[in-house]
mmCIF file of C-alpha atoms in Angstrom:
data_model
loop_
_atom_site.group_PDB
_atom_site.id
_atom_site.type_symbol
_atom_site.label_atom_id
_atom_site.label_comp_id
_atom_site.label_asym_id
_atom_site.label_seq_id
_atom_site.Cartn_x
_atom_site.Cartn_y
_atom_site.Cartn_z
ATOM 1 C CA UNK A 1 12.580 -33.138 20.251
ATOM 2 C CA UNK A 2 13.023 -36.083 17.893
ATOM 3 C CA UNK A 3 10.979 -36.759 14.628
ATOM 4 C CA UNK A 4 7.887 -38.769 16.580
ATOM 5 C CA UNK A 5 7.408 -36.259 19.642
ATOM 6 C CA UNK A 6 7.160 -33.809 16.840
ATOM 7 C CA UNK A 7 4.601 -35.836 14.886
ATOM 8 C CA UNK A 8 2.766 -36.722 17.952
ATOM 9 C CA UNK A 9 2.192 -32.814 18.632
ATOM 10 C CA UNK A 10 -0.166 -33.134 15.303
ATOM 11 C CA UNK A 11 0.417 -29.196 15.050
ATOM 12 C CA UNK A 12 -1.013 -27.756 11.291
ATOM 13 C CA UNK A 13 1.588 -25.961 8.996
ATOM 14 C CA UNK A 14 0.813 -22.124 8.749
ATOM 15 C CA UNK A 15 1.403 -19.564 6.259
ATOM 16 C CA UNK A 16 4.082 -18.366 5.685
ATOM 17 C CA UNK A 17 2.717 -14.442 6.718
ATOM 18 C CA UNK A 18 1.361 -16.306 9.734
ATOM 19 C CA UNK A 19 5.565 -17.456 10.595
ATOM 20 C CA UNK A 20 6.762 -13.991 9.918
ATOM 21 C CA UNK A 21 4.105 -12.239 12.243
ATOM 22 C CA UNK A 22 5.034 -14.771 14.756
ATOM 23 C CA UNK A 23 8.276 -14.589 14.863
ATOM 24 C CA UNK A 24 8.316 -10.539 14.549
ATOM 25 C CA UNK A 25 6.051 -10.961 18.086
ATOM 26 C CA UNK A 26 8.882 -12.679 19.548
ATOM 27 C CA UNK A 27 11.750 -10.765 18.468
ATOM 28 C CA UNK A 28 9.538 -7.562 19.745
ATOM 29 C CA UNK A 29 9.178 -9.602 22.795
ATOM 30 C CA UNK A 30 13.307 -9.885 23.407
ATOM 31 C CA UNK A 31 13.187 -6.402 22.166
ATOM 32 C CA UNK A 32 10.453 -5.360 24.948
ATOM 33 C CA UNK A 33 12.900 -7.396 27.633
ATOM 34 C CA UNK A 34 16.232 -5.876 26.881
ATOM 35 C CA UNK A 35 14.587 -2.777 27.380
ATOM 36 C CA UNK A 36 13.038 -3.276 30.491
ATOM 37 C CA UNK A 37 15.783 -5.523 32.201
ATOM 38 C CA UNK A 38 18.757 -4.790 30.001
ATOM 39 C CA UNK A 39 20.958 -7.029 28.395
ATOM 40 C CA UNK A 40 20.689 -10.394 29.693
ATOM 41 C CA UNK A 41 22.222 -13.645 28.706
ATOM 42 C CA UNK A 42 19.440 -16.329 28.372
ATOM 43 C CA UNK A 43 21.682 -19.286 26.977
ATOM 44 C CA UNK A 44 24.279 -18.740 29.810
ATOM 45 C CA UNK A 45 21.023 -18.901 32.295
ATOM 46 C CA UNK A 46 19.207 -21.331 31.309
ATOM 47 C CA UNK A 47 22.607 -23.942 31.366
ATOM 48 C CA UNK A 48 21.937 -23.748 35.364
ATOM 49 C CA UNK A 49 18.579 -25.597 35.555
ATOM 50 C CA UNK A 50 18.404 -29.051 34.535
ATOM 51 C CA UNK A 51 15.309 -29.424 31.724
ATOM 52 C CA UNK A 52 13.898 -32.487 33.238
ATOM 53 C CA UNK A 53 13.571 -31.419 36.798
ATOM 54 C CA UNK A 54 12.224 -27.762 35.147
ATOM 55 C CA UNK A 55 9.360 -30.349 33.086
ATOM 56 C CA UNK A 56 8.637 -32.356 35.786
ATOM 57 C CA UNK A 57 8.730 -29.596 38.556
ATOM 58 C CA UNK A 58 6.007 -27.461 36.145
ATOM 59 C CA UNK A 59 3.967 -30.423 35.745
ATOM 60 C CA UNK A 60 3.542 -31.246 39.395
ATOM 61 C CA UNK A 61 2.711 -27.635 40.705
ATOM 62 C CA UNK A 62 -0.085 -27.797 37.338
ATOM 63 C CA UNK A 63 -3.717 -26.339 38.695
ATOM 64 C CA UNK A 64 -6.549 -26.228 36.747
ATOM 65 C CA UNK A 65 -7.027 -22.889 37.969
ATOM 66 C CA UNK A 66 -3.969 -21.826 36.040
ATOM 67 C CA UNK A 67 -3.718 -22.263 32.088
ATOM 68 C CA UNK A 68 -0.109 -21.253 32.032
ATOM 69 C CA UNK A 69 1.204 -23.503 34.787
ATOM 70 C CA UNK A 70 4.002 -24.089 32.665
ATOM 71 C CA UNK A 71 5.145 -21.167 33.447
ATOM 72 C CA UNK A 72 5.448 -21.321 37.136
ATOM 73 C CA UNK A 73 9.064 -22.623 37.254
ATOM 74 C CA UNK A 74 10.302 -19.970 34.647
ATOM 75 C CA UNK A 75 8.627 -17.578 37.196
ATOM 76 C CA UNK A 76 10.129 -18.602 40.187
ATOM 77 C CA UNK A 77 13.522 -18.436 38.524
ATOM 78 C CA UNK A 78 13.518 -14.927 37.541
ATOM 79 C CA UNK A 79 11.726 -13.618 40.374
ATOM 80 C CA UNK A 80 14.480 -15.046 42.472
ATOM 81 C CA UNK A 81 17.184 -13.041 39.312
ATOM 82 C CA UNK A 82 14.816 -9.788 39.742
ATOM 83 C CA UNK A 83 13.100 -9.927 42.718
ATOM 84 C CA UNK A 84 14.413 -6.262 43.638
ATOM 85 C CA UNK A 85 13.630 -5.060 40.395
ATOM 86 C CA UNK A 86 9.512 -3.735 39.790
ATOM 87 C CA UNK A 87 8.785 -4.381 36.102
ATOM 88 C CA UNK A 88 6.272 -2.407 34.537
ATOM 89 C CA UNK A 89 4.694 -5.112 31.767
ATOM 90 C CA UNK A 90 2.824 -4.082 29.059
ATOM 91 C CA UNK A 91 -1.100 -5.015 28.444
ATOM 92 C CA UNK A 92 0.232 -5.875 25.132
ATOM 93 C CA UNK A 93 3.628 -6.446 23.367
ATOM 94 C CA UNK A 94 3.657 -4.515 20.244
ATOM 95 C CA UNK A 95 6.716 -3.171 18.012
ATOM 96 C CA UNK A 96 8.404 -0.426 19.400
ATOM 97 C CA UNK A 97 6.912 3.034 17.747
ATOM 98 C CA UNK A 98 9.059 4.310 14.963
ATOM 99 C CA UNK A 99 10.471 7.186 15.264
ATOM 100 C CA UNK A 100 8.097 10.600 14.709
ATOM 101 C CA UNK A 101 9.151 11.959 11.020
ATOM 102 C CA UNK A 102 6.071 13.975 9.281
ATOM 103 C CA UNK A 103 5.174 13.643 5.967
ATOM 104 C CA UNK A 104 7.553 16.229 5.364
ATOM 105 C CA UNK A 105 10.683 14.985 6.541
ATOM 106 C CA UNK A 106 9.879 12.104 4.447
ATOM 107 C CA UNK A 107 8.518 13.742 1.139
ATOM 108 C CA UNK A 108 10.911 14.353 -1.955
ATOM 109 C CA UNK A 109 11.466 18.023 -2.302
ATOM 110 C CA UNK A 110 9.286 19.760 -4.815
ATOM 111 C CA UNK A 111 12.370 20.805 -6.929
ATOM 112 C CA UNK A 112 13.572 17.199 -7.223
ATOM 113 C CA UNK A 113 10.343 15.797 -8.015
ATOM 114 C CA UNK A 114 9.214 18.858 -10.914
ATOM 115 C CA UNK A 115 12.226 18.244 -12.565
ATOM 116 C CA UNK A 116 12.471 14.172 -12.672
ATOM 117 C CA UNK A 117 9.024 14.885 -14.313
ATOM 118 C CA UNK A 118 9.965 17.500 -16.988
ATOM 119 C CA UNK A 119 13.036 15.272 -17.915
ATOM 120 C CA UNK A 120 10.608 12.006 -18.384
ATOM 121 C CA UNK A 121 10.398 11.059 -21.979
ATOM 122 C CA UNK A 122 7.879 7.896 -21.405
ATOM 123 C CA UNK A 123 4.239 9.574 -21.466
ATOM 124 C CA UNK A 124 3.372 6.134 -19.507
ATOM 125 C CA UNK A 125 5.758 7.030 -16.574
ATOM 126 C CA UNK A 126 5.068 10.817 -16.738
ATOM 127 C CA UNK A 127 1.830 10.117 -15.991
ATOM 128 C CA UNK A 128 2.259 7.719 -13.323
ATOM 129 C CA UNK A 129 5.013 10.137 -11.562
ATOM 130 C CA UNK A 130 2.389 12.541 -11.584
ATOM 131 C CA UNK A 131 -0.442 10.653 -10.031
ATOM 132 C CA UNK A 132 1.973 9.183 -7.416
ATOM 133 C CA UNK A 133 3.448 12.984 -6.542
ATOM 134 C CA UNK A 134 0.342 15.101 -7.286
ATOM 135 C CA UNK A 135 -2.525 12.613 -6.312
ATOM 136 C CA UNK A 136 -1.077 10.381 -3.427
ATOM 137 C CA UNK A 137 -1.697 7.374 -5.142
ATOM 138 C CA UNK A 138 -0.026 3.975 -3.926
ATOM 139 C CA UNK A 139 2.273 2.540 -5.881
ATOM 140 C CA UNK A 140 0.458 -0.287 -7.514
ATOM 141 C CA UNK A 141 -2.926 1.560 -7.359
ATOM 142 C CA UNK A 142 -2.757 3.052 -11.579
ATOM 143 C CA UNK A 143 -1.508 0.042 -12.658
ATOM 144 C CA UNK A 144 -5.145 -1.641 -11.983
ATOM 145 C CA UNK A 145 -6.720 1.626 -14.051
ATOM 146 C CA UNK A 146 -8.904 0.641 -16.945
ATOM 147 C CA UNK A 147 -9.043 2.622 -20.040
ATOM 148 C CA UNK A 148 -12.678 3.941 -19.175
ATOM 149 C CA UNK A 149 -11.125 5.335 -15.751
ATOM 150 C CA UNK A 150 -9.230 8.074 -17.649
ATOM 151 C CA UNK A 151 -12.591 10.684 -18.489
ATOM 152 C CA UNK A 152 -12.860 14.092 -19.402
ATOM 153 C CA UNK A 153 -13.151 17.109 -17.297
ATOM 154 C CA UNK A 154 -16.906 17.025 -17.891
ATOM 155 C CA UNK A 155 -17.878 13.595 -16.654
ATOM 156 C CA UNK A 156 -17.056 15.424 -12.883
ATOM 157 C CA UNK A 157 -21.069 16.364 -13.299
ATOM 158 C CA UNK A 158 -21.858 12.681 -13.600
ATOM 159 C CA UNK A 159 -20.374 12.348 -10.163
ATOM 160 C CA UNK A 160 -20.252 15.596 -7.956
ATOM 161 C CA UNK A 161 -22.573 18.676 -7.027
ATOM 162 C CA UNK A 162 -19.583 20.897 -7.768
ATOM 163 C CA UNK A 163 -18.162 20.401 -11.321
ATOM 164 C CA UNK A 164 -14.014 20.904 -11.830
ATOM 165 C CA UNK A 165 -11.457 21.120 -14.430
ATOM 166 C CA UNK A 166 -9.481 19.016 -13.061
ATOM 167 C CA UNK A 167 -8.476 15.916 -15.028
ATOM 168 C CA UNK A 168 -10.821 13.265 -13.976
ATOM 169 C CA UNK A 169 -9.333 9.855 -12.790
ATOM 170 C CA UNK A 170 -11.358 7.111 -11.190
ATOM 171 C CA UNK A 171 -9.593 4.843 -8.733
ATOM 172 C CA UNK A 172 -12.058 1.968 -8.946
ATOM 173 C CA UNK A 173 -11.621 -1.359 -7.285
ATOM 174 C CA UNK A 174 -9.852 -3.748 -9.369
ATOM 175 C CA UNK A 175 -12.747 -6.595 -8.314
ATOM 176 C CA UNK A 176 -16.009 -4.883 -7.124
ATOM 177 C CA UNK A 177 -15.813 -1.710 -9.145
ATOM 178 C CA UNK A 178 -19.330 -1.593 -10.982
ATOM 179 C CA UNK A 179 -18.205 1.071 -13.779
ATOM 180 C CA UNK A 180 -18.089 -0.361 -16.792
ATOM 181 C CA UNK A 181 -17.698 3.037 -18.704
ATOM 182 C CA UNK A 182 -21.627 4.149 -17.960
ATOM 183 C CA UNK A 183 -22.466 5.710 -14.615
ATOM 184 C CA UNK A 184 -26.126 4.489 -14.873
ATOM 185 C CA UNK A 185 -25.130 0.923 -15.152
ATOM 186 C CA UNK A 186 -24.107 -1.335 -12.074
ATOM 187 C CA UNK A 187 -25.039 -4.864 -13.271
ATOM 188 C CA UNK A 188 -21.446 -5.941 -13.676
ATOM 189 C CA UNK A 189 -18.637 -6.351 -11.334
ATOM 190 C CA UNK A 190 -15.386 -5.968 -13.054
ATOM 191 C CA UNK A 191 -14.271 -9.575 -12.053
ATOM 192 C CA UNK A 192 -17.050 -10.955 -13.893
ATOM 193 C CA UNK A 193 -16.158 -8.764 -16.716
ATOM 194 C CA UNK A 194 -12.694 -9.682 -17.184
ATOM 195 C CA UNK A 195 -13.686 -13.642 -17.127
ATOM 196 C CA UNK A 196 -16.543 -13.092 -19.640
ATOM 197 C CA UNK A 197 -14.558 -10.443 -21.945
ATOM 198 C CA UNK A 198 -10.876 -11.180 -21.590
ATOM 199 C CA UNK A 199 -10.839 -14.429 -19.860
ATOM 200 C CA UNK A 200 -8.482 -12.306 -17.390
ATOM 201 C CA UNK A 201 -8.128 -12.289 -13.254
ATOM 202 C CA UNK A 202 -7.998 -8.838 -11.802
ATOM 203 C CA UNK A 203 -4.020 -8.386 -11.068
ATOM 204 C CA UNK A 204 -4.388 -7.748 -6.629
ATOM 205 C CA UNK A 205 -6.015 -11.706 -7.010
ATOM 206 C CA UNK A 206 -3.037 -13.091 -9.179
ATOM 207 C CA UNK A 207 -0.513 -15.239 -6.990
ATOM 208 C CA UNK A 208 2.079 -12.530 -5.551
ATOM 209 C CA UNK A 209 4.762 -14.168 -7.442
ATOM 210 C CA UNK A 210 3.530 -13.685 -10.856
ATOM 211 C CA UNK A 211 4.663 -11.170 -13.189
ATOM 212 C CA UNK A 212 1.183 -9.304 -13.428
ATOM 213 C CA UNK A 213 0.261 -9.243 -9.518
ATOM 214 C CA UNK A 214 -0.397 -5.701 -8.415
ATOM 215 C CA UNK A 215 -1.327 -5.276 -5.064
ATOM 216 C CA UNK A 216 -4.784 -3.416 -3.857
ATOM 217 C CA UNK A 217 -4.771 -1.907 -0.028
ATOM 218 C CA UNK A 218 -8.285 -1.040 0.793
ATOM 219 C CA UNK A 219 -8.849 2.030 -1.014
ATOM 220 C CA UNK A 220 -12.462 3.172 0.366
ATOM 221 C CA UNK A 221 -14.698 4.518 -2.533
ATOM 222 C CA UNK A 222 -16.882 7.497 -2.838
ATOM 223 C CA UNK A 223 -19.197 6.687 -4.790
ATOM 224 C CA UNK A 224 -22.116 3.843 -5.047
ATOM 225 C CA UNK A 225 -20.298 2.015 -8.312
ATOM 226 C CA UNK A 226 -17.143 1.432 -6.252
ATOM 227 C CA UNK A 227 -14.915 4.074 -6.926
ATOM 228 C CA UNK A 228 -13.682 7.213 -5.854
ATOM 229 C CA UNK A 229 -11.295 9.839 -7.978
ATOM 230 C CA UNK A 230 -8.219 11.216 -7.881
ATOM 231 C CA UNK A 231 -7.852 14.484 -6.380
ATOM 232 C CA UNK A 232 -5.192 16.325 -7.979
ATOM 233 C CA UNK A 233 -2.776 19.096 -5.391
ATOM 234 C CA UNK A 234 -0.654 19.833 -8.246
ATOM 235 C CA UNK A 235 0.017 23.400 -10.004
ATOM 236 C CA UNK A 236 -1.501 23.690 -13.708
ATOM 237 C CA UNK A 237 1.329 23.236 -15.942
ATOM 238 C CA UNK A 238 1.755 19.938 -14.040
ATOM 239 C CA UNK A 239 -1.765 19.630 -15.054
ATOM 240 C CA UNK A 240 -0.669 19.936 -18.070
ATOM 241 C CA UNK A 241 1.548 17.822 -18.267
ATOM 242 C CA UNK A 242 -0.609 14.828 -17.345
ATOM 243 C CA UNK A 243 -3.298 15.672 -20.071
ATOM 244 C CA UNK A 244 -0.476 15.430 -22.783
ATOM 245 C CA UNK A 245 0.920 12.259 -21.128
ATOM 246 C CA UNK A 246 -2.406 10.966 -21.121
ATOM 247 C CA UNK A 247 -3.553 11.744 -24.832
ATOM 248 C CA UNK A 248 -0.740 10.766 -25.920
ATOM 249 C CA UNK A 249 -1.043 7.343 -24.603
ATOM 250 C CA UNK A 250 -4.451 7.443 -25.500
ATOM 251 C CA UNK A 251 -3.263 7.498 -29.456
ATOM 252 C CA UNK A 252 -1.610 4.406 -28.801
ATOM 253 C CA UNK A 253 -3.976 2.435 -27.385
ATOM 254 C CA UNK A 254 -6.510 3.268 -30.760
ATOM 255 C CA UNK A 255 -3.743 2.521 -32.968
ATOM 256 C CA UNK A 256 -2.684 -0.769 -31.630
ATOM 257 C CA UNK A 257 -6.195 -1.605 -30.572
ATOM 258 C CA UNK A 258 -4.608 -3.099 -27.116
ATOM 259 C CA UNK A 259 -8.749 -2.894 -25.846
ATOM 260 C CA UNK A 260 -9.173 -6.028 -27.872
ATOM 261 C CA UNK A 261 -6.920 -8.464 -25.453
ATOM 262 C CA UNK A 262 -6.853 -6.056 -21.823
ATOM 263 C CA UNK A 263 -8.984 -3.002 -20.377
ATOM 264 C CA UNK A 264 -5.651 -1.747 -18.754
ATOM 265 C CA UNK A 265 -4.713 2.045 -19.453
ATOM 266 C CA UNK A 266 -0.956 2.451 -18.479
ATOM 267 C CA UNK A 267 0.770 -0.441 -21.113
ATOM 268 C CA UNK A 268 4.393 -1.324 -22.024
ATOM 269 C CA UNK A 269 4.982 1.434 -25.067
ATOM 270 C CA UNK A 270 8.774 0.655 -25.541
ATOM 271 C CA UNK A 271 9.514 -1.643 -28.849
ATOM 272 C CA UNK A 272 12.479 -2.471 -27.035
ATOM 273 C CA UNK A 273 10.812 -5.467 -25.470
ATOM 274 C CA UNK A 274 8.794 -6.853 -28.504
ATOM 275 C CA UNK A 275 7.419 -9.631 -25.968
ATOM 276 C CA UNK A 276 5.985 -6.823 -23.574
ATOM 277 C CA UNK A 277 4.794 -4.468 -26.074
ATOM 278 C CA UNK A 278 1.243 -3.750 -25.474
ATOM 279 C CA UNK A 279 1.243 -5.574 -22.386
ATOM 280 C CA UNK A 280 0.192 -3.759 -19.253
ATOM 281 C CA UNK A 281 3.161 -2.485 -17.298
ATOM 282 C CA UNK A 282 4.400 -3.981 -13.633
ATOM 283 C CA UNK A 283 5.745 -2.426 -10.626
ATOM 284 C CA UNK A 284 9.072 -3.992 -11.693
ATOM 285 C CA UNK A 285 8.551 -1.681 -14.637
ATOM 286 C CA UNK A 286 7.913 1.397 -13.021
ATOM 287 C CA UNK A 287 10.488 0.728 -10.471
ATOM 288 C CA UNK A 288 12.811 0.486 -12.867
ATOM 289 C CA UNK A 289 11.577 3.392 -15.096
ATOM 290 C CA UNK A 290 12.175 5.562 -11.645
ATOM 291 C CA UNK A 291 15.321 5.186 -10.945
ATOM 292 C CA UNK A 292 16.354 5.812 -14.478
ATOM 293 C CA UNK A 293 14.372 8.962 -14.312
ATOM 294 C CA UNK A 294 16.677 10.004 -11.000
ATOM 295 C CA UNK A 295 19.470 9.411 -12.224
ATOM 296 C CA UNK A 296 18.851 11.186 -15.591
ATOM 297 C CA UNK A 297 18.707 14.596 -13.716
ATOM 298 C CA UNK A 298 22.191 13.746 -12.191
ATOM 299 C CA UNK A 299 20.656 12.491 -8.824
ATOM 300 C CA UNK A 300 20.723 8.756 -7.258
ATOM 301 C CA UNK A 301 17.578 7.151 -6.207
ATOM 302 C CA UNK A 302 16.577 5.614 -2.586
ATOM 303 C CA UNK A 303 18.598 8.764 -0.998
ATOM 304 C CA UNK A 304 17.420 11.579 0.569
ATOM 305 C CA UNK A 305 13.396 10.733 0.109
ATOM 306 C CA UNK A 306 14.236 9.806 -3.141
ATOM 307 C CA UNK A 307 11.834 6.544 -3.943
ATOM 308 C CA UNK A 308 8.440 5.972 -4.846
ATOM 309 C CA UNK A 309 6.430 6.067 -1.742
ATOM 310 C CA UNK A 310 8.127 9.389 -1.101
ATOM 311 C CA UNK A 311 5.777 10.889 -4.162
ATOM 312 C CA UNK A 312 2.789 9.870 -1.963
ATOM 313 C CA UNK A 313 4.345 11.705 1.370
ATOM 314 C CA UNK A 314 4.830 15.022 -1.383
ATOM 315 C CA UNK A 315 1.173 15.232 -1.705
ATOM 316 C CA UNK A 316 -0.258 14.901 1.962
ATOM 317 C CA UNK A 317 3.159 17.492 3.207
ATOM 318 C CA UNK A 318 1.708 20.191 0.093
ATOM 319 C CA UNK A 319 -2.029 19.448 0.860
ATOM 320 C CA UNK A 320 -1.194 20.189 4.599
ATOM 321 C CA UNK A 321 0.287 23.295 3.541
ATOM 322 C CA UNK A 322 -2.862 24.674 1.523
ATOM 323 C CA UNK A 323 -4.212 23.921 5.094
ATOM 324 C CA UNK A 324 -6.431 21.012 4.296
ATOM 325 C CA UNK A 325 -7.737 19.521 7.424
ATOM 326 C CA UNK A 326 -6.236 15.828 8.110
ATOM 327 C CA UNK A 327 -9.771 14.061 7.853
ATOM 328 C CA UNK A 328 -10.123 15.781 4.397
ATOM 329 C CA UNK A 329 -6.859 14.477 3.046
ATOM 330 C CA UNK A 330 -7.859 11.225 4.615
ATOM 331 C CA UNK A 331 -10.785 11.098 2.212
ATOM 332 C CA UNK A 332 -8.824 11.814 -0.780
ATOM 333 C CA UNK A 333 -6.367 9.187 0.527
ATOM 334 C CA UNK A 334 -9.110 6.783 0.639
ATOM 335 C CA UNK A 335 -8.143 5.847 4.305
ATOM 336 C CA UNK A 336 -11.203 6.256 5.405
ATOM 337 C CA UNK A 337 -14.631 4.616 5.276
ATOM 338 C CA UNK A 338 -17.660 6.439 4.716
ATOM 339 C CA UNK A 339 -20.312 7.145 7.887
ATOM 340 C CA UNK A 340 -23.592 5.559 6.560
ATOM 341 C CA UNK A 341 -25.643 8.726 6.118
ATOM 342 C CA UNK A 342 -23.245 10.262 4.256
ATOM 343 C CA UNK A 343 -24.641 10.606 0.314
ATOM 344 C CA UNK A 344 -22.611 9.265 -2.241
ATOM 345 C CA UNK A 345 -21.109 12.291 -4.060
ATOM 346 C CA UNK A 346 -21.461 14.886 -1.272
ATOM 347 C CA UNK A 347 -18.081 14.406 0.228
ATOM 348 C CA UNK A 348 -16.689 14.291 -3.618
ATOM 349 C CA UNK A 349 -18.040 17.778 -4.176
ATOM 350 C CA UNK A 350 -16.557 19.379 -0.678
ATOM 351 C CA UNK A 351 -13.098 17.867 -1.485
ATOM 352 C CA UNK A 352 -13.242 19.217 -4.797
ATOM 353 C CA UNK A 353 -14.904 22.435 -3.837
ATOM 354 C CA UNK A 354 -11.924 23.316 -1.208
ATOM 355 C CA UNK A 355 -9.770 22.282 -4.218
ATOM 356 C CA UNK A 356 -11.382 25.242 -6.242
ATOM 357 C CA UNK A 357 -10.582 28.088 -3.421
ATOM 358 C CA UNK A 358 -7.147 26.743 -3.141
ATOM 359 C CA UNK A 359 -3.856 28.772 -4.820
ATOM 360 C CA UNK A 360 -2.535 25.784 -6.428
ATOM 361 C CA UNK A 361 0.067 27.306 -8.400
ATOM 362 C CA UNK A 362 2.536 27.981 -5.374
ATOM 363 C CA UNK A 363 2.904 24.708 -4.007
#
C-alpha cells in the first residue's frame, strides 16, 4: 500500500493503549490458532494465492447479506487445508488464563518481610513497607495520602459503630475525596483544594511521564466523604512499629513546615538530595528504597516473591488464614463497590469488628 491508498483510507490515529490492546488481541489470536491447529506456516501459505485474484475473487462473491465477505476467499482456502479437521472456535478470543498460583504462592514469606522491616532505617519507607505488607495497599496508593489522612486511634468513632485501636489511615481519593481534615464538612473536593491552596494537580491526573504521577486504580470508598481506611492484619509490635515511623515523620513535617507548599504525608527526608528534600516521594523512590532494603538483610530483590506487589499478596494469604471470608477481604481491598442500601459506616464497623476477635499476634 503506497503513501495515497493509505491517505485515501482517512483512518484516525489512536492511542497509543488503544495499539497495544490491539495488537495483544492479535497476537492472542495466533496464540488461540497454534493451539487449535498447531504450528502452521502462514507466509509459506499465503505465497500460493495470487493477491489480486484473492481481491477481486472476494469482491465479486460480496452480498449485502454478509458484512465480512472479505472473508469468503480466506475461508474457502482453509476449509479446503482443514476440511477434516472440526475446530471448536471460541465466542470470544481472550488471553490465555495464567496459570492458577494463590496469593500464597505469590506472597513474600513472613520471615523475609518482618525482617526487611526491622532493618529499615527510613521512618518514610518503614511505614510504607508496612502499609503495603500489613494493609494490602497498592503500590502508588500512600503516596497520594495527605497529612490529615494519618489520625489517631480515636477518630475510628467519627467513622464506625465499633471503635479500634488500630492506627487509623484513610485511603481517600486523590480527586473526589471530600475530607478536608473535618468529618462534618463535604463542601470541598480535594481537586479544588489543591488549585485554590497549592496551585497543585492531584498526582493519578499528572501526565504518566512526569516525575510526580502516581497512579489511582479504583479504590471503592466506605464512607460518604470518599474514603475508606486501612485495615491493618498485622501483629502489634508491627503496630508498633508504624506509630513510631509515623510520629516520627510527623516531627518533620512541623519542623520544616512542608504543609505550607504540599498536603502530602510520606516526603523525601534524605538531605542527600537537597533538590528533593521536602518534596513528596515517587514510586521511583520507593522502588528504589526496596531493593536497598532486600539487599541490606543479605537477600536480592525480584526473586522468590521478593518485590513490591508481593507485600499486597502477604496480606490477603494471612487474612485468609485468620479465616476472613473472600468478600470481606474484598472490602478492605476496596475491590468492591458498595450495594446501595448498605449505610455508610456499617460495613467499616463489621470489618473492624472481625478484626477485634481475631489472634493477630500469630500471623
Amino acid at each position: 500500500m503506497d503513501a495515497e491508498e493509505w491517505m485515501a483510507l482517512k483512518w484516525q490515529p489512536v492511542s497509543e493503549a488503544t495499539a497495544r490492546i490491539e495488537f495483544t488481541e492479535i497476537i492472542n489470536f495466533f496464540d488461540y490458532c497454534e493451539q487449535e491447529l498447531g504450528h502452521t506456516n502462514f507466509r509459506a501459505a499465503s505465497t500460493k494465492m495470487k493477491k489480486t485474484s484473492f481481491i477481486n475473487n472476494a469482491y465479486k462473491a460480496r452480498s449485502a447479506a454478509d458484512f465480512l465477505f472479505h472473508l469468503n476467499t480466506q475461508r474457502e482456502h482453509w476449509d479446503k487445508i482443514f476440511e477434516k479437521k472440526t475446530i471448536k472456535l471460541p465466542s470470544l478470543l481472550r488471553p490465555l488464563p495464567k496459570p492458577d498460583l494463590s496469593r500464597t504462592e505469590r506472597a513474600i514469606s513472613s520471615a523475609d518481610l518482618e525482617e526487611i522491616i526491622n532493618r529499615e532505617p527510613n521512618p518514610v519507607f518503614k511505614s510504607l513497607f508496612i502499609l503495603y505488607g500489613y494493609g494490602g495497599l497498592r503500590r502508588s496508593e500512600p503516596l497520594h495520602f495527605w497529612q490529615i489522612d494519618i489520625r489517631p486511634s480515636s477518630d475510628w468513632a467519627e467513622i464506625s459503630e465499633f471503635p479500634s485501636s488500630m492506627p487509623l489511615v484513610l485511603r481517600c481519593h486523590p480527586s473526589h475525596s471530600r475530607f478536608l481534615g473535618s468529618f462534618g464538612d463535604k463542601s470541598k473536593t480535594r481537586i479544588e483544594h489543591l488549585a485554590s491552596r497549592y496551585q497543585l494537580t492531584p498526582r493519578n491526573r499528572l501526565p504518566n511521564n512526569t516525575y510526580y504521577y502516581a497512579g489511582w486504580k479504583g479504590t471503592r470508598p466506605l464512607h460518604m466523604l470518599g474514603f475508606a481506611p486501612v485495615f491493618f492484619v498485622a501483629p502489634q509490635k508491627m503496630l508498633m512499629q508504624f506509630n513510631a515511623a509515623v510520629n516520627e515523620i510527623k516531627e518533620h513535617l512541623q519542623t520544616y513546615r512542608t504543609s505550607a507548599f504540599h498536603p502530602y504525608f510520606f516526603c523525601n527526608i534524605s538531605r542527600r538530595n537537597h533538590k528533593a528534600f521536602g518534596k513528596p516521594t515517587t514510586i521511583s523512590n520507593v522502588e528504589r528504597a526496596w531493593v536497598r532494603a532486600v539487599q541490606r538483610v543479605g537477600l536480592t530483590a525480584h526473586q522468590e516473591n521478593r518485590n513490591i506487589h508481593a507485600l499486597r499478596h502477604h496480606f490477603v494469604a494471612n487474612a485468609t488464614k485468620l479465616g476472613l471470608s473472600p468478600r470481606t477481604i474484598q472490602h478492605m481491598l476496596g475491590h468492591t463497590k458498595l450495594e446501595s442500601q448498605l449505610r455508610y459506616g456499617s460495613l467499616i464497623a463489621s470489618v473492624s469488628q472481625q478484626l477485634s476477635s481475631l489472634d493477630l499476634e500469630s500471623k
